[in-house]
mmCIF file of C-alpha atoms and ligand atoms in Angstrom:
data_model
loop_
_atom_site.group_PDB
_atom_site.id
_atom_site.type_symbol
_atom_site.label_atom_id
_atom_site.label_comp_id
_atom_site.label_asym_id
_atom_site.label_seq_id
_atom_site.Cartn_x
_atom_site.Cartn_y
_atom_site.Cartn_z
ATOM 1 C CA MET A 8 53.775 55.013 147.834
ATOM 2 C CA ALA A 9 50.157 55.826 148.657
ATOM 3 C CA LEU A 10 47.553 53.354 147.406
ATOM 4 C CA LEU A 11 45.572 56.230 145.890
ATOM 5 C CA GLU A 12 47.012 59.645 145.129
ATOM 6 C CA VAL A 13 44.920 62.504 143.759
ATOM 7 C CA LYS A 14 46.879 65.532 142.552
ATOM 8 C CA GLY A 15 45.620 68.829 141.160
ATOM 9 C CA LEU A 16 42.270 67.266 140.235
ATOM 10 C CA LYS A 17 39.906 69.554 138.332
ATOM 11 C CA THR A 18 36.491 68.256 137.265
ATOM 12 C CA TYR A 19 34.104 70.569 135.443
ATOM 13 C CA PHE A 20 30.520 70.225 134.179
ATOM 14 C CA GLU A 21 29.050 71.872 131.113
ATOM 15 C CA THR A 22 25.646 73.334 131.975
ATOM 16 C CA GLN A 23 23.269 75.839 130.399
ATOM 17 C CA GLU A 24 24.431 78.397 132.969
ATOM 18 C CA GLY A 25 28.096 77.853 132.040
ATOM 19 C CA GLU A 26 31.023 75.715 133.135
ATOM 20 C CA VAL A 27 30.658 74.520 136.738
ATOM 21 C CA HIS A 28 34.042 74.177 138.466
ATOM 22 C CA ALA A 29 32.851 71.443 140.828
ATOM 23 C CA VAL A 30 36.321 70.219 141.825
ATOM 24 C CA ASP A 31 38.995 72.828 141.256
ATOM 25 C CA GLY A 32 42.505 71.697 142.080
ATOM 26 C CA VAL A 33 42.254 69.092 144.822
ATOM 27 C CA ASP A 34 45.074 66.967 146.315
ATOM 28 C CA PHE A 35 44.721 64.061 148.735
ATOM 29 C CA SER A 36 46.123 60.594 149.242
ATOM 30 C CA LEU A 37 45.004 57.358 150.841
ATOM 31 C CA GLY A 38 47.353 54.741 152.280
ATOM 32 C CA GLU A 39 46.810 50.991 152.636
ATOM 33 C CA GLY A 40 44.267 50.310 155.403
ATOM 34 C CA GLU A 41 43.650 54.020 156.014
ATOM 35 C CA SER A 42 40.363 55.868 156.095
ATOM 36 C CA LEU A 43 40.018 59.407 154.836
ATOM 37 C CA GLY A 44 36.999 61.615 155.418
ATOM 38 C CA LEU A 45 35.903 64.187 152.846
ATOM 39 C CA ALA A 46 33.693 66.717 154.589
ATOM 40 C CA GLY A 47 31.865 69.903 153.681
ATOM 41 C CA GLU A 48 28.420 71.260 152.902
ATOM 42 C CA SER A 49 26.349 69.710 150.105
ATOM 43 C CA GLY A 50 27.524 70.972 146.723
ATOM 44 C CA CYS A 51 31.174 71.537 147.701
ATOM 45 C CA GLY A 52 32.533 68.857 145.338
ATOM 46 C CA LYS A 53 32.891 65.758 147.545
ATOM 47 C CA THR A 54 30.710 63.455 145.445
ATOM 48 C CA THR A 55 32.200 64.781 142.197
ATOM 49 C CA ALA A 56 35.678 63.915 143.507
ATOM 50 C CA ALA A 57 34.436 60.370 144.249
ATOM 51 C CA LEU A 58 32.788 59.967 140.830
ATOM 52 C CA SER A 59 36.008 61.219 139.201
ATOM 53 C CA ILE A 60 37.972 58.469 140.981
ATOM 54 C CA MET A 61 35.432 55.871 139.799
ATOM 55 C CA ARG A 62 35.393 57.470 136.312
ATOM 56 C CA LEU A 63 31.603 57.495 136.578
ATOM 57 C CA LEU A 64 30.941 61.148 135.796
ATOM 58 C CA PRO A 65 27.665 62.052 134.066
ATOM 59 C CA TYR A 66 27.811 62.845 130.342
ATOM 60 C CA ASN A 67 28.377 66.592 130.890
ATOM 61 C CA GLY A 68 31.249 66.167 133.347
ATOM 62 C CA ARG A 69 34.948 65.766 132.526
ATOM 63 C CA ILE A 70 38.260 65.702 134.281
ATOM 64 C CA VAL A 71 40.083 68.710 132.836
ATOM 65 C CA ASP A 72 43.346 68.494 134.770
ATOM 66 C CA GLY A 73 45.284 66.582 137.400
ATOM 67 C CA SER A 74 45.968 62.928 138.079
ATOM 68 C CA ILE A 75 44.341 60.101 140.042
ATOM 69 C CA ARG A 76 46.963 57.420 140.650
ATOM 70 C CA TYR A 77 45.927 53.993 141.948
ATOM 71 C CA MET A 78 48.956 51.792 142.718
ATOM 72 C CA GLY A 79 50.912 54.198 140.533
ATOM 73 C CA TYR A 80 48.581 53.901 137.486
ATOM 74 C CA ASP A 81 46.875 57.103 136.364
ATOM 75 C CA LEU A 82 43.127 56.447 136.111
ATOM 76 C CA THR A 83 42.308 59.764 134.419
ATOM 77 C CA GLY A 84 43.452 58.735 130.935
ATOM 78 C CA MET A 85 42.881 54.988 131.225
ATOM 79 C CA PRO A 86 40.715 53.480 128.441
ATOM 80 C CA GLU A 87 37.203 52.432 129.510
ATOM 81 C CA ASN A 88 37.889 48.687 129.070
ATOM 82 C CA GLN A 89 40.802 48.942 131.543
ATOM 83 C CA ILE A 90 38.815 51.091 133.977
ATOM 84 C CA ARG A 91 36.150 48.370 134.061
ATOM 85 C CA GLY A 92 38.833 46.059 135.450
ATOM 86 C CA ILE A 93 39.560 48.549 138.278
ATOM 87 C CA ARG A 94 35.978 49.528 139.100
ATOM 88 C CA TRP A 95 34.336 47.237 141.715
ATOM 89 C CA ARG A 96 37.309 44.809 141.746
ATOM 90 C CA HIS A 97 39.799 47.366 143.101
ATOM 91 C CA ILE A 98 37.779 50.461 143.960
ATOM 92 C CA SER A 99 34.065 50.308 144.708
ATOM 93 C CA ILE A 100 31.494 52.821 145.892
ATOM 94 C CA ILE A 101 28.405 52.842 148.085
ATOM 95 C CA PHE A 102 26.350 55.497 146.314
ATOM 96 C CA GLN A 103 24.529 58.246 148.142
ATOM 97 C CA GLY A 104 20.893 57.240 148.677
ATOM 98 C CA ALA A 105 21.684 53.869 147.131
ATOM 99 C CA MET A 106 19.674 51.926 149.659
ATOM 100 C CA ASN A 107 16.585 53.165 147.861
ATOM 101 C CA ALA A 108 18.084 52.176 144.517
ATOM 102 C CA LEU A 109 17.770 48.413 144.931
ATOM 103 C CA ASN A 110 15.577 46.917 142.233
ATOM 104 C CA PRO A 111 12.244 46.323 144.051
ATOM 105 C CA VAL A 112 11.247 43.341 141.886
ATOM 106 C CA LYS A 113 14.503 41.381 142.197
ATOM 107 C CA ARG A 114 15.616 39.305 145.178
ATOM 108 C CA VAL A 115 18.583 40.913 146.977
ATOM 109 C CA GLY A 116 20.720 37.793 146.489
ATOM 110 C CA GLY A 117 20.390 38.088 142.713
ATOM 111 C CA GLN A 118 21.323 41.763 142.860
ATOM 112 C CA ILE A 119 24.449 41.101 144.917
ATOM 113 C CA ALA A 120 25.393 38.218 142.593
ATOM 114 C CA GLU A 121 25.309 40.377 139.429
ATOM 115 C CA PRO A 122 28.728 42.059 139.820
ATOM 116 C CA ILE A 123 30.248 38.771 141.018
ATOM 117 C CA ILE A 124 29.125 36.910 137.885
ATOM 118 C CA LEU A 125 30.089 39.838 135.643
ATOM 119 C CA HIS A 126 33.530 40.603 137.057
ATOM 120 C CA GLU A 127 34.704 37.378 138.688
ATOM 121 C CA LYS A 128 33.586 35.091 135.825
ATOM 122 C CA VAL A 129 32.264 32.462 138.276
ATOM 123 C CA ASP A 130 29.234 30.199 137.786
ATOM 124 C CA SER A 131 25.896 30.867 139.442
ATOM 125 C CA GLU A 132 26.438 28.304 142.234
ATOM 126 C CA ALA A 133 29.787 29.851 143.286
ATOM 127 C CA ALA A 134 28.213 33.319 143.089
ATOM 128 C CA GLN A 135 25.308 32.250 145.368
ATOM 129 C CA LYS A 136 27.767 30.847 147.907
ATOM 130 C CA ARG A 137 29.671 34.145 147.850
ATOM 131 C CA VAL A 138 26.386 36.081 148.250
ATOM 132 C CA GLY A 139 25.611 34.068 151.414
ATOM 133 C CA ASP A 140 29.098 34.733 152.782
ATOM 134 C CA LEU A 141 28.781 38.460 152.038
ATOM 135 C CA LEU A 142 25.378 38.706 153.713
ATOM 136 C CA GLU A 143 26.766 37.041 156.846
ATOM 137 C CA LEU A 144 29.762 39.376 156.747
ATOM 138 C CA VAL A 145 27.431 42.377 157.005
ATOM 139 C CA GLY A 146 25.259 40.785 159.709
ATOM 140 C CA ILE A 147 22.355 39.382 157.651
ATOM 141 C CA HIS A 148 21.387 35.688 157.693
ATOM 142 C CA ARG A 149 22.369 34.056 154.382
ATOM 143 C CA ASP A 150 18.825 32.678 153.876
ATOM 144 C CA ARG A 151 17.591 36.240 153.397
ATOM 145 C CA ALA A 152 19.210 36.299 149.937
ATOM 146 C CA ARG A 153 15.783 35.090 148.736
ATOM 147 C CA ASP A 154 13.977 38.155 150.113
ATOM 148 C CA TYR A 155 12.956 41.274 148.210
ATOM 149 C CA PRO A 156 14.198 44.789 149.175
ATOM 150 C CA HIS A 157 10.824 45.828 150.673
ATOM 151 C CA GLU A 158 11.224 43.048 153.252
ATOM 152 C CA PHE A 159 14.278 44.837 154.723
ATOM 153 C CA SER A 160 14.429 47.910 156.980
ATOM 154 C CA GLY A 161 16.446 50.983 155.875
ATOM 155 C CA GLY A 162 19.456 49.904 157.933
ATOM 156 C CA MET A 163 19.315 46.365 156.538
ATOM 157 C CA ARG A 164 19.083 47.693 152.972
ATOM 158 C CA GLN A 165 22.201 49.749 153.633
ATOM 159 C CA ARG A 166 23.920 46.545 154.836
ATOM 160 C CA VAL A 167 22.904 44.933 151.525
ATOM 161 C CA MET A 168 24.459 47.882 149.655
ATOM 162 C CA ILE A 169 27.667 47.439 151.648
ATOM 163 C CA ALA A 170 27.671 43.710 150.762
ATOM 164 C CA MET A 171 27.313 44.692 147.068
ATOM 165 C CA ALA A 172 30.255 47.106 147.354
ATOM 166 C CA LEU A 173 32.369 44.270 148.809
ATOM 167 C CA ALA A 174 31.227 41.693 146.233
ATOM 168 C CA CYS A 175 34.458 41.701 144.192
ATOM 169 C CA ASN A 176 36.907 42.052 147.109
ATOM 170 C CA PRO A 177 37.951 45.682 146.449
ATOM 171 C CA ARG A 178 40.930 47.289 148.188
ATOM 172 C CA ILE A 179 39.279 50.706 148.413
ATOM 173 C CA VAL A 180 35.635 51.415 149.277
ATOM 174 C CA ILE A 181 34.190 54.896 148.842
ATOM 175 C CA ALA A 182 31.124 55.431 151.040
ATOM 176 C CA ASP A 183 29.131 58.508 149.956
ATOM 177 C CA GLU A 184 26.920 59.724 152.821
ATOM 178 C CA PRO A 185 26.417 56.116 154.015
ATOM 179 C CA VAL A 186 24.268 56.974 157.041
ATOM 180 C CA THR A 187 22.527 60.198 156.057
ATOM 181 C CA ALA A 188 19.016 58.786 155.643
ATOM 182 C CA LEU A 189 19.137 56.578 158.745
ATOM 183 C CA ASP A 190 18.053 57.271 162.307
ATOM 184 C CA VAL A 191 20.768 57.874 164.886
ATOM 185 C CA MET A 192 20.777 54.369 166.440
ATOM 186 C CA ILE A 193 21.090 52.700 163.041
ATOM 187 C CA GLN A 194 23.735 55.230 161.943
ATOM 188 C CA GLY A 195 25.937 54.042 164.813
ATOM 189 C CA GLN A 196 25.455 50.380 163.841
ATOM 190 C CA ILE A 197 26.348 51.037 160.179
ATOM 191 C CA LEU A 198 29.445 53.065 161.140
ATOM 192 C CA ASP A 199 30.519 50.264 163.521
ATOM 193 C CA LEU A 200 30.033 47.781 160.665
ATOM 194 C CA LEU A 201 32.150 49.863 158.261
ATOM 195 C CA GLU A 202 34.841 50.218 160.931
ATOM 196 C CA ARG A 203 34.855 46.434 161.572
ATOM 197 C CA LEU A 204 34.988 45.584 157.854
ATOM 198 C CA LYS A 205 37.837 48.039 157.339
ATOM 199 C CA ARG A 206 39.783 46.384 160.169
ATOM 200 C CA GLU A 207 39.011 42.750 159.317
ATOM 201 C CA LEU A 208 39.379 43.017 155.532
ATOM 202 C CA GLY A 209 42.254 45.532 155.590
ATOM 203 C CA LEU A 210 40.194 47.918 153.442
ATOM 204 C CA SER A 211 41.106 51.480 152.662
ATOM 205 C CA MET A 212 38.126 53.767 152.830
ATOM 206 C CA ILE A 213 37.030 57.215 151.710
ATOM 207 C CA LEU A 214 34.063 58.363 153.711
ATOM 208 C CA ILE A 215 32.066 61.296 152.382
ATOM 209 C CA SER A 216 29.787 63.159 154.728
ATOM 210 C CA HIS A 217 28.502 66.609 155.572
ATOM 211 C CA ASP A 218 28.317 65.404 159.202
ATOM 212 C CA LEU A 219 31.660 65.790 160.968
ATOM 213 C CA SER A 220 30.678 63.471 163.821
ATOM 214 C CA VAL A 221 30.700 60.615 161.254
ATOM 215 C CA MET A 222 34.365 61.427 160.501
ATOM 216 C CA ALA A 223 35.284 61.552 164.181
ATOM 217 C CA GLU A 224 34.114 57.968 164.671
ATOM 218 C CA THR A 225 35.525 56.324 161.590
ATOM 219 C CA CYS A 226 38.389 58.198 159.933
ATOM 220 C CA ASP A 227 42.145 58.494 160.463
ATOM 221 C CA SER A 228 42.447 61.729 158.503
ATOM 222 C CA MET A 229 40.071 64.217 156.956
ATOM 223 C CA ALA A 230 39.925 66.937 154.341
ATOM 224 C CA ILE A 231 37.459 69.804 154.508
ATOM 225 C CA MET A 232 36.180 70.942 151.115
ATOM 226 C CA TYR A 233 34.669 74.308 150.336
ATOM 227 C CA ALA A 234 33.444 75.374 146.879
ATOM 228 C CA GLY A 235 35.512 72.801 144.991
ATOM 229 C CA LYS A 236 38.743 73.170 146.988
ATOM 230 C CA ILE A 237 40.284 71.634 150.083
ATOM 231 C CA VAL A 238 40.657 74.343 152.720
ATOM 232 C CA GLU A 239 42.013 72.223 155.582
ATOM 233 C CA SER A 240 43.349 68.681 155.966
ATOM 234 C CA GLY A 241 45.063 66.593 158.612
ATOM 235 C CA GLY A 242 44.632 63.871 161.191
ATOM 236 C CA VAL A 243 41.084 63.702 162.540
ATOM 237 C CA ARG A 244 42.124 64.633 166.095
ATOM 238 C CA ASP A 245 44.201 67.596 164.896
ATOM 239 C CA VAL A 246 41.439 68.976 162.709
ATOM 240 C CA PHE A 247 38.873 68.625 165.511
ATOM 241 C CA LYS A 248 41.045 69.816 168.398
ATOM 242 C CA ARG A 249 43.114 72.417 166.539
ATOM 243 C CA ALA A 250 40.841 73.476 163.672
ATOM 244 C CA ASN A 251 42.585 76.325 161.879
ATOM 245 C CA HIS A 252 40.402 77.450 158.980
ATOM 246 C CA PRO A 253 37.412 79.682 159.833
ATOM 247 C CA TYR A 254 35.159 77.463 157.675
ATOM 248 C CA THR A 255 36.234 74.297 159.536
ATOM 249 C CA LYS A 256 35.511 76.049 162.840
ATOM 250 C CA ASP A 257 32.089 77.104 161.604
ATOM 251 C CA LEU A 258 31.393 73.559 160.375
ATOM 252 C CA ILE A 259 32.368 72.045 163.745
ATOM 253 C CA ALA A 260 30.214 74.615 165.566
ATOM 254 C CA ALA A 261 27.283 73.730 163.298
ATOM 255 C CA PHE A 262 26.975 70.260 164.873
ATOM 256 C CA PRO A 263 25.865 69.580 168.433
ATOM 257 C CA ASP A 264 28.661 68.511 170.806
ATOM 258 C CA ILE A 265 27.249 65.538 172.720
ATOM 259 C CA GLU A 266 30.307 65.235 175.001
ATOM 260 C CA GLY A 267 31.215 68.857 175.717
ATOM 261 C CA GLU A 268 29.223 71.779 177.067
ATOM 262 C CA GLN A 269 25.575 72.040 176.063
ATOM 263 C CA ARG A 270 25.106 74.626 173.331
ATOM 264 C CA LEU A 271 22.873 75.180 170.366
ATOM 265 C CA PRO A 272 24.450 74.315 167.019
ATOM 266 C CA ALA A 273 25.579 77.484 165.209
ATOM 267 C CA PHE A 274 24.617 78.115 161.624
ATOM 268 C CA ILE A 275 26.942 79.327 158.894
ATOM 269 C CA PRO A 276 25.558 82.561 157.429
ATOM 270 C CA GLY A 277 25.309 82.921 153.658
ATOM 271 C CA LEU A 278 25.274 80.312 150.915
ATOM 272 C CA LEU A 279 27.858 78.360 148.952
ATOM 273 C CA PRO A 280 28.944 80.538 146.007
ATOM 274 C CA SER A 281 28.093 79.712 142.412
ATOM 275 C CA LEU A 282 30.728 77.404 141.001
ATOM 276 C CA VAL A 283 30.090 78.801 137.511
ATOM 277 C CA ASP A 284 31.621 82.092 138.577
ATOM 278 C CA PRO A 285 33.269 81.481 141.966
ATOM 279 C CA PRO A 286 34.465 84.480 143.984
ATOM 280 C CA ALA A 287 38.016 85.694 143.331
ATOM 281 C CA GLY A 288 40.578 85.264 146.086
ATOM 282 C CA CYS A 289 39.545 83.059 148.999
ATOM 283 C CA ARG A 290 36.233 81.481 147.980
ATOM 284 C CA PHE A 291 35.026 81.664 151.571
ATOM 285 C CA HIS A 292 35.510 85.445 151.837
ATOM 286 C CA PRO A 293 31.847 86.461 151.258
ATOM 287 C CA ARG A 294 30.888 84.389 154.348
ATOM 288 C CA CYS A 295 33.999 84.867 156.478
ATOM 289 C CA LYS A 296 33.755 87.202 159.456
ATOM 290 C CA PHE A 297 37.547 87.692 159.435
ATOM 291 C CA ALA A 298 37.938 88.605 155.745
ATOM 292 C CA ARG A 299 40.203 91.533 154.833
ATOM 293 C CA PRO A 300 40.549 93.152 151.380
ATOM 294 C CA GLU A 301 43.456 90.797 150.540
ATOM 295 C CA CYS A 302 41.049 87.831 150.858
ATOM 296 C CA GLU A 303 38.981 89.208 147.951
ATOM 297 C CA THR A 304 41.933 89.142 145.546
ATOM 298 C CA THR A 305 44.444 86.499 146.671
ATOM 299 C CA ASP A 306 43.638 82.809 146.976
ATOM 300 C CA PRO A 307 45.506 81.447 150.032
ATOM 301 C CA ALA A 308 47.579 78.290 149.430
ATOM 302 C CA LEU A 309 47.401 75.258 151.713
ATOM 303 C CA GLU A 310 50.239 75.757 154.241
ATOM 304 C CA THR A 311 51.504 73.488 156.992
ATOM 305 C CA VAL A 312 50.096 74.482 160.381
ATOM 306 C CA GLY A 313 51.057 71.316 162.300
ATOM 307 C CA ASP A 314 52.319 67.772 161.844
ATOM 308 C CA GLY A 315 50.544 66.596 158.654
ATOM 309 C CA HIS A 316 48.003 69.386 159.205
ATOM 310 C CA ARG A 317 47.449 72.018 156.478
ATOM 311 C CA SER A 318 45.150 74.984 156.132
ATOM 312 C CA ALA A 319 44.522 77.646 153.470
ATOM 313 C CA CYS A 320 43.902 80.930 155.269
ATOM 314 C CA HIS A 321 45.760 84.254 155.210
ATOM 315 C CA ILE A 322 45.341 84.638 158.974
ATOM 316 C CA ASN A 323 48.289 82.286 159.531
ATOM 317 C CA ARG A 324 50.615 84.596 157.576
ATOM 318 C CA TRP A 325 49.151 87.726 159.184
ATOM 319 C CA MET A 326 49.956 86.207 162.561
ATOM 320 C CA GLU A 327 53.551 85.506 161.514
ATOM 321 C CA GLU A 328 53.869 89.074 160.247
ATOM 322 C CA GLY A 329 52.358 90.384 163.479
ATOM 323 C CA THR A 330 49.518 92.165 161.664
ATOM 324 C CA TRP A 331 46.810 90.007 163.237
ATOM 325 C CA THR A 332 45.732 90.563 166.804
ATOM 326 C CA SER A 333 43.311 87.853 167.745
ATOM 327 C CA SER A 334 42.275 89.639 170.962
ATOM 328 C CA ARG A 335 41.326 92.772 168.988
ATOM 329 C CA GLU A 336 39.847 91.069 165.961
ATOM 330 C CA GLY A 337 38.265 88.243 167.896
ATOM 331 C CA GLY A 338 39.309 85.512 165.479
ATOM 332 C CA PRO A 339 41.483 82.435 165.446
ATOM 333 C CA PRO A 340 43.484 80.994 167.026
HETATM 334 FE FE1 LIG B 21 38.579 84.211 155.903
HETATM 335 FE FE2 LIG B 21 40.481 85.484 154.554
HETATM 336 FE FE3 LIG B 21 41.048 83.217 155.832
HETATM 337 FE FE4 LIG B 21 39.543 83.194 153.634
HETATM 338 S S1 LIG B 21 41.704 83.781 153.771
HETATM 339 S S2 LIG B 21 39.161 82.084 155.496
HETATM 340 S S3 LIG B 21 38.386 85.068 153.872
HETATM 341 S S4 LIG B 21 40.416 85.177 156.754
#
């Protein structure tokens, strides 16, 4: 049994413009000690999926369908007092941009101690000892618990946020864009730290990023999201080496390849569609250079294209039927 299993998840937001279908039927699972990457452009539903798991949606958001099972227990209908026992102690999150969210007038040690005192019911002395241990775990001297956030660099503040996420010994950590605001050297150090913590503490991890190179370094498997749906998923190597979906290929081409041939990153023409009134059929069709009329009416299902590798694109069926000629049409594979 997977540690976390998300099935058919739909999370919508009520807005003045209408109902936003931010996550619209998403399946994924996470095993013990595994790391899963959720990738895609900003606004494709990655963070909403994470907030749904944490049951921390804003007031206008709600889970309308599907299940989120943690150790077999469905979190979607769990009462708030029970969810509080899961949040931070079993599943914790490093919020996007959180390193700027530390309280500037409180010492970092006190901020890390808060969830420990609240959830672990320990006294202040035991909490301070744990704070020191956590700081050392993330590579900060324990004496720096007395310092204020402005006395830390951006990378060090992110280490503090990671220490806070680990405060109650969770089994799953969700890291939402953990290195986005950092320079490249520091990004590498933070990703190495997450990788080491995952290994040493036996953590399971969901890493959310728009940057696929982050996934390549840290994840076992990945799912590519587009406009609220998963369009491709599989082992990291398979998705990178044998990308199947045109959107995944465009996303990979949009990042510089530091190991392969020198080329300029490509850009993906067009914009993400409105999730109030998403396009019928394949949601990627207005931007897809391979779209045929069928793509405008029929939503392709996720189909197996390799060992544990799935993709949602009609081209795979057209190829089986012999109606797709890649040499003529210039497309995949
Ligand atoms: Fe493009 Fe059609 Fe495949 Fe969608 S189903 S990705 S529009 S070819």
